[in-house]
CSV table of C-alpha atoms in Angstrom, one decimal:
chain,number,residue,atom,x,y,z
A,1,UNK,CA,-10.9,-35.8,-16.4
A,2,UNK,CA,-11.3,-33.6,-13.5
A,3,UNK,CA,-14.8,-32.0,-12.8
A,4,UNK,CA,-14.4,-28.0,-12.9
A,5,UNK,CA,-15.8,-26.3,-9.5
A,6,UNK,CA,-18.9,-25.0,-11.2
A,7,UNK,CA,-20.8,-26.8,-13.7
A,8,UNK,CA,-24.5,-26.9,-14.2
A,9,UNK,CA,-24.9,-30.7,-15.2
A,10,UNK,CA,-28.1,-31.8,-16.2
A,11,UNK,CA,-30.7,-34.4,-18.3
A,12,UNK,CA,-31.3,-32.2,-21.6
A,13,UNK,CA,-32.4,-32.8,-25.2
A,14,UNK,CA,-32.0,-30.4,-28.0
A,15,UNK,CA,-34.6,-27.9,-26.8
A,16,UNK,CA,-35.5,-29.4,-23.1
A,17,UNK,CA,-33.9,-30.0,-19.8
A,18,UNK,CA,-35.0,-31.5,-16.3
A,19,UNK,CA,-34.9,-30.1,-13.5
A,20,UNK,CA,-36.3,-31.5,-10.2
A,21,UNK,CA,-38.2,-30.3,-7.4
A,22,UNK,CA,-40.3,-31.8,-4.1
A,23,UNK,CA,-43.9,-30.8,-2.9
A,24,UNK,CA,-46.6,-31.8,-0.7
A,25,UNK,CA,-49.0,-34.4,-2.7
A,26,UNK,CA,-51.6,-32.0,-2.6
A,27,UNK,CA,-49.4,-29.5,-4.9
A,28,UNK,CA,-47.1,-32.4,-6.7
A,29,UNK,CA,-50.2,-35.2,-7.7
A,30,UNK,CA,-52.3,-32.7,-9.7
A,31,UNK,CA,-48.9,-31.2,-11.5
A,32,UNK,CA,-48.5,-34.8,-12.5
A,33,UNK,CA,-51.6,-35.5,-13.6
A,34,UNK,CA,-52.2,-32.0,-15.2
A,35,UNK,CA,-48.5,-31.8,-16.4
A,36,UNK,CA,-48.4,-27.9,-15.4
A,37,UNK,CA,-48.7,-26.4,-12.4
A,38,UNK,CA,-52.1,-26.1,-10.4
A,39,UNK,CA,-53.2,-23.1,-9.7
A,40,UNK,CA,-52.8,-23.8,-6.2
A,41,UNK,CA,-49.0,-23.7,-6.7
A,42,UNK,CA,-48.1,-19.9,-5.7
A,43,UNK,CA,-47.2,-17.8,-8.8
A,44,UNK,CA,-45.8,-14.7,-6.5
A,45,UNK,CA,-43.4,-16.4,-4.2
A,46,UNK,CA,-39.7,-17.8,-5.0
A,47,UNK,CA,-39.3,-21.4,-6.2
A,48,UNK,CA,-36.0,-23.2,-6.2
A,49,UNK,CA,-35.0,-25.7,-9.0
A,50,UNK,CA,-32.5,-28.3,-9.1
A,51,UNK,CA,-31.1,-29.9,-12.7
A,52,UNK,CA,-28.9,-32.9,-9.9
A,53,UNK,CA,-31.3,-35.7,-9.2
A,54,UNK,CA,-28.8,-36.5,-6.2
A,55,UNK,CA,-29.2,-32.9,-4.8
A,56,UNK,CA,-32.3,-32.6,-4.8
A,57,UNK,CA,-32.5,-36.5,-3.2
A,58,UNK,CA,-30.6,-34.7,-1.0
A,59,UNK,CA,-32.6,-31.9,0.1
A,60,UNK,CA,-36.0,-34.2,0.1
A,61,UNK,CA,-34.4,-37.0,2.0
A,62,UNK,CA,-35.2,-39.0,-0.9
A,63,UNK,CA,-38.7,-37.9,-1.0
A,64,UNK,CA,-39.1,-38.7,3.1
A,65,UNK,CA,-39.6,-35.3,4.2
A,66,UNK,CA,-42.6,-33.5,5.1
A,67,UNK,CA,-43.8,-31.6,2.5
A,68,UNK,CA,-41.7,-33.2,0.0
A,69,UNK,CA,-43.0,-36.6,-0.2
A,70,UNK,CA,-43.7,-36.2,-4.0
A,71,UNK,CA,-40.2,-35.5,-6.2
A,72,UNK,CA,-40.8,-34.0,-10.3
A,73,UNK,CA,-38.5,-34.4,-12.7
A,74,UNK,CA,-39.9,-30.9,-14.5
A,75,UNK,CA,-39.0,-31.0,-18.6
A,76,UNK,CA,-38.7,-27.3,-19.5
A,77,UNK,CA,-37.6,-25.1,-23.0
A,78,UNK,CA,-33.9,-25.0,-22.7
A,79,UNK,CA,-34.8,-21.2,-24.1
A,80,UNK,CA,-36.6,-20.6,-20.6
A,81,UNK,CA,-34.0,-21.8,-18.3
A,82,UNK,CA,-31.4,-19.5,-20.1
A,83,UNK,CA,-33.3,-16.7,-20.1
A,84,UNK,CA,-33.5,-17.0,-15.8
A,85,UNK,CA,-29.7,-17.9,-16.1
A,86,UNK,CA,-29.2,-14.5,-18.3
A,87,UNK,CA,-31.5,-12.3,-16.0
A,88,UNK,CA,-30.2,-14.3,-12.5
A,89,UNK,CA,-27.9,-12.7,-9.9
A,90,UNK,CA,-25.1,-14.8,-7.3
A,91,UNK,CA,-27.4,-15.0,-4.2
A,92,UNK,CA,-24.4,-14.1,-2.2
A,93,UNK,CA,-21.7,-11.8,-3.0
A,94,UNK,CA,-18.8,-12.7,-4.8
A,95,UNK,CA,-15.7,-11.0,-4.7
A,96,UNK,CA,-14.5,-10.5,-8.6
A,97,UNK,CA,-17.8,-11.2,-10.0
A,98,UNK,CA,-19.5,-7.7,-8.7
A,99,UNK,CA,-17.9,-4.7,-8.4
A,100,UNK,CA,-18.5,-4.1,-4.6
A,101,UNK,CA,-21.2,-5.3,-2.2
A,102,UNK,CA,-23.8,-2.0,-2.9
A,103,UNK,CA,-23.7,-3.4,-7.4
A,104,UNK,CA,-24.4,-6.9,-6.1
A,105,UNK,CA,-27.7,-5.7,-4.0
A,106,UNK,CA,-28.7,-3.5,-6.5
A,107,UNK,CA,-28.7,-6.3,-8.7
A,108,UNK,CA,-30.3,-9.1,-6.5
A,109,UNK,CA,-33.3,-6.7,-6.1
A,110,UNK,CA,-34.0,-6.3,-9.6
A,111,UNK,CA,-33.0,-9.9,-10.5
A,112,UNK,CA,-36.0,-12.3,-11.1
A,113,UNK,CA,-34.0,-15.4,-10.6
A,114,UNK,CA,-31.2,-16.1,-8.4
A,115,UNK,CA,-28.0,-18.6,-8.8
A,116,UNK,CA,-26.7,-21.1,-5.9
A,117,UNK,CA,-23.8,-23.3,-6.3
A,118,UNK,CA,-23.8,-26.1,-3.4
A,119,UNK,CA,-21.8,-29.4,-3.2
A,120,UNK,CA,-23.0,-31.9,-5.7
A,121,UNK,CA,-23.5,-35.3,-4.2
A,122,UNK,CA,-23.0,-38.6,-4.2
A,123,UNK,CA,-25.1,-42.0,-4.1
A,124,UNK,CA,-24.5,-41.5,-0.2
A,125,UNK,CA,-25.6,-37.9,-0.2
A,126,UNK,CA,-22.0,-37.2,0.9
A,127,UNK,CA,-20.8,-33.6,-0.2
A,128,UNK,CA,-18.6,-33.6,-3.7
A,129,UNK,CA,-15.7,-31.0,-4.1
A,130,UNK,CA,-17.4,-29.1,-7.0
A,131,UNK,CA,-21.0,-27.7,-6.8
A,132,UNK,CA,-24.1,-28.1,-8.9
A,133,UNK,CA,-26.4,-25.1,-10.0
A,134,UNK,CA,-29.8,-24.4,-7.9
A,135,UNK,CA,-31.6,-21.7,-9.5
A,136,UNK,CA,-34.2,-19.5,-8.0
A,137,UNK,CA,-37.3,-18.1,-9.7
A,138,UNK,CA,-39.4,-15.3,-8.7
A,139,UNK,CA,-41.7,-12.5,-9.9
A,140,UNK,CA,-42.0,-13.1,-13.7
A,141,UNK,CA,-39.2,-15.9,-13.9
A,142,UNK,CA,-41.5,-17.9,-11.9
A,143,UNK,CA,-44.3,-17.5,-13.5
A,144,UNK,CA,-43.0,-18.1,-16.7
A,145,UNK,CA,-41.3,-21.0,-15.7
A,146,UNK,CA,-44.9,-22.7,-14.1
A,147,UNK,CA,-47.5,-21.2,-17.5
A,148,UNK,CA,-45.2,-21.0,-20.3
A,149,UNK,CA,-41.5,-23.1,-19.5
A,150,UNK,CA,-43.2,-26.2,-18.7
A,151,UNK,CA,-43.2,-29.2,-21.3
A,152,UNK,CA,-43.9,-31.7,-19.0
A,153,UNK,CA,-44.0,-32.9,-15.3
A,154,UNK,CA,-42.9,-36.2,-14.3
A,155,UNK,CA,-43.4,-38.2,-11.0
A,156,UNK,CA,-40.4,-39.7,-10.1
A,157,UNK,CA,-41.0,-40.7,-6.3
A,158,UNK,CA,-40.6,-44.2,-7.2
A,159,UNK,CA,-37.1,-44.2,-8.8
A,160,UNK,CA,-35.7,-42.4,-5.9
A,161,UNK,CA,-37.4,-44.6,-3.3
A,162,UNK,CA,-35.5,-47.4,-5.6
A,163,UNK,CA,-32.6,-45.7,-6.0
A,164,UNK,CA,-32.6,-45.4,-2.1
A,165,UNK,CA,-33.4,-48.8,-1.0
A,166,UNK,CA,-30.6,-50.3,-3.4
A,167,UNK,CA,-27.7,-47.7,-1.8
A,168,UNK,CA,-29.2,-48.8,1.6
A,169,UNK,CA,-28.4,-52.9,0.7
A,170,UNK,CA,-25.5,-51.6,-0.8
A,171,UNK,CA,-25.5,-52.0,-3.9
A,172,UNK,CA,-23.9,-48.9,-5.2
A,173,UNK,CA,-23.4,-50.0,-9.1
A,174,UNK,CA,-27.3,-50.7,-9.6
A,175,UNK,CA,-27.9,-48.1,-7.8
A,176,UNK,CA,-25.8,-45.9,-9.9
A,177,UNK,CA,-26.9,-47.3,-13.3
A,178,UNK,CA,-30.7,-46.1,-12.2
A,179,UNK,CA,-29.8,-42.2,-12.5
A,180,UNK,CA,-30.5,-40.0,-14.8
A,181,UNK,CA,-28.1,-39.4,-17.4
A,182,UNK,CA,-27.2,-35.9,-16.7
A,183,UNK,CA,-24.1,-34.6,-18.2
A,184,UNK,CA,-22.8,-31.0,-18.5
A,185,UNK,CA,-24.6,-28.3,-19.8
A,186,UNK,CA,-23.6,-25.7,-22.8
A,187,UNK,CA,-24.0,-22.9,-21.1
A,188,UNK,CA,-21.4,-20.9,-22.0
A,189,UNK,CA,-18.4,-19.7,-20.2
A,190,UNK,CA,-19.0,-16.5,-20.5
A,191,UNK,CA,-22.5,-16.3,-18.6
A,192,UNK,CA,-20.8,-19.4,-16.3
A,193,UNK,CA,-18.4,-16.7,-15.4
A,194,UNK,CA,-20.9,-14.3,-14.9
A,195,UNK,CA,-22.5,-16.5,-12.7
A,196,UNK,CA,-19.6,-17.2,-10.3
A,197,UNK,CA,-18.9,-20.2,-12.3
């Protein structure tokens, strides 16, 4: 079956789904060992999540980075993450999906999260033709997503510095069977649509 051109696709449970992000050890150790974020980890500024493992591999270098060198696989309440899909804005205007270009600003100032659609990857990082969610928190989207979203915060640096060394001997299928199981999300077609989906 052909993958649509939007799709959020993502590890979820019944009432949880992962999303991923990359700090500094100094921010991503104690969330690990706290499982919540420190208060160190800034409340008032704009936080990007990712529900692909391979794009956010892609946007850490696999966790080689600087200031990325410690990736989270973040378990939050699937009643968090569609509240900042319902309250979220296009992060670029869309022809179709806003009125004109003065509704879309309007609504990206008052918006507390934000919705990106980039190329979904592969085990080689190589751009896919359809495009994963990233979803932007700010204001009171990210605070609720770091004090009251949060189930639990996984360190996953060493599955994707596994996952990395098997696609660099090349061996693909392994490599492959080590992902997450991430499959599509209910999200609805309606707010999909909404969304630029």
């Amino acid at each position: 079956m052909e993958e649509p051109q939007h799709r959020i696709r993502a590890a979820h449970s019944e009432s949880t789904i992962t999303v991923y992000q990359a700090y500094s050890p100094e921010i991503g150790m104690p969330a690990v060992r706290a499982g919540r974020f420190p208060a160190a980890w800034k409340r008032d500024r704009m936080t990007w999540i990712k529900p692909s493992f391979l794009w956010m591999m892609y946007r850490c270098g696999w966790g080689a980075k600087e200031g990325q060198e410690v990736v989270l696989a973040v378990e939050i309440q699937r009643d968090g993450f569609e509240w900042a899909l319902r309250h979220a804005c296009l992060s670029g205007y869309a022809r179709g999906v806003h009125p004109d270009r003065a509704a879309w600003q309007r609504q990206l100032k008052r918006a507390p999260t934000r919705v990106q659609w980039d190329p979904e990857r592969d085990l080689r990082l190589q751009p896919l033709p359809y495009r994963s969610l990233q979803l932007g928190l700010s204001g009171e989207a990210a605070r609720r997503y770091a004090d009251e979203w949060t189930v639990a915060i996984r360190d996953v640096t060493p599955l994707a510095r596994e996952i990395h060394a098997r696609v660099g001997s090349g061996d693909l299928d392994s490599a492959a069977r080590l992902l997450p199981q991430e499959r599509p999300y209910p999200a609805g077609d309606e707010l999909l649509t909404r969304l630029g989906g």
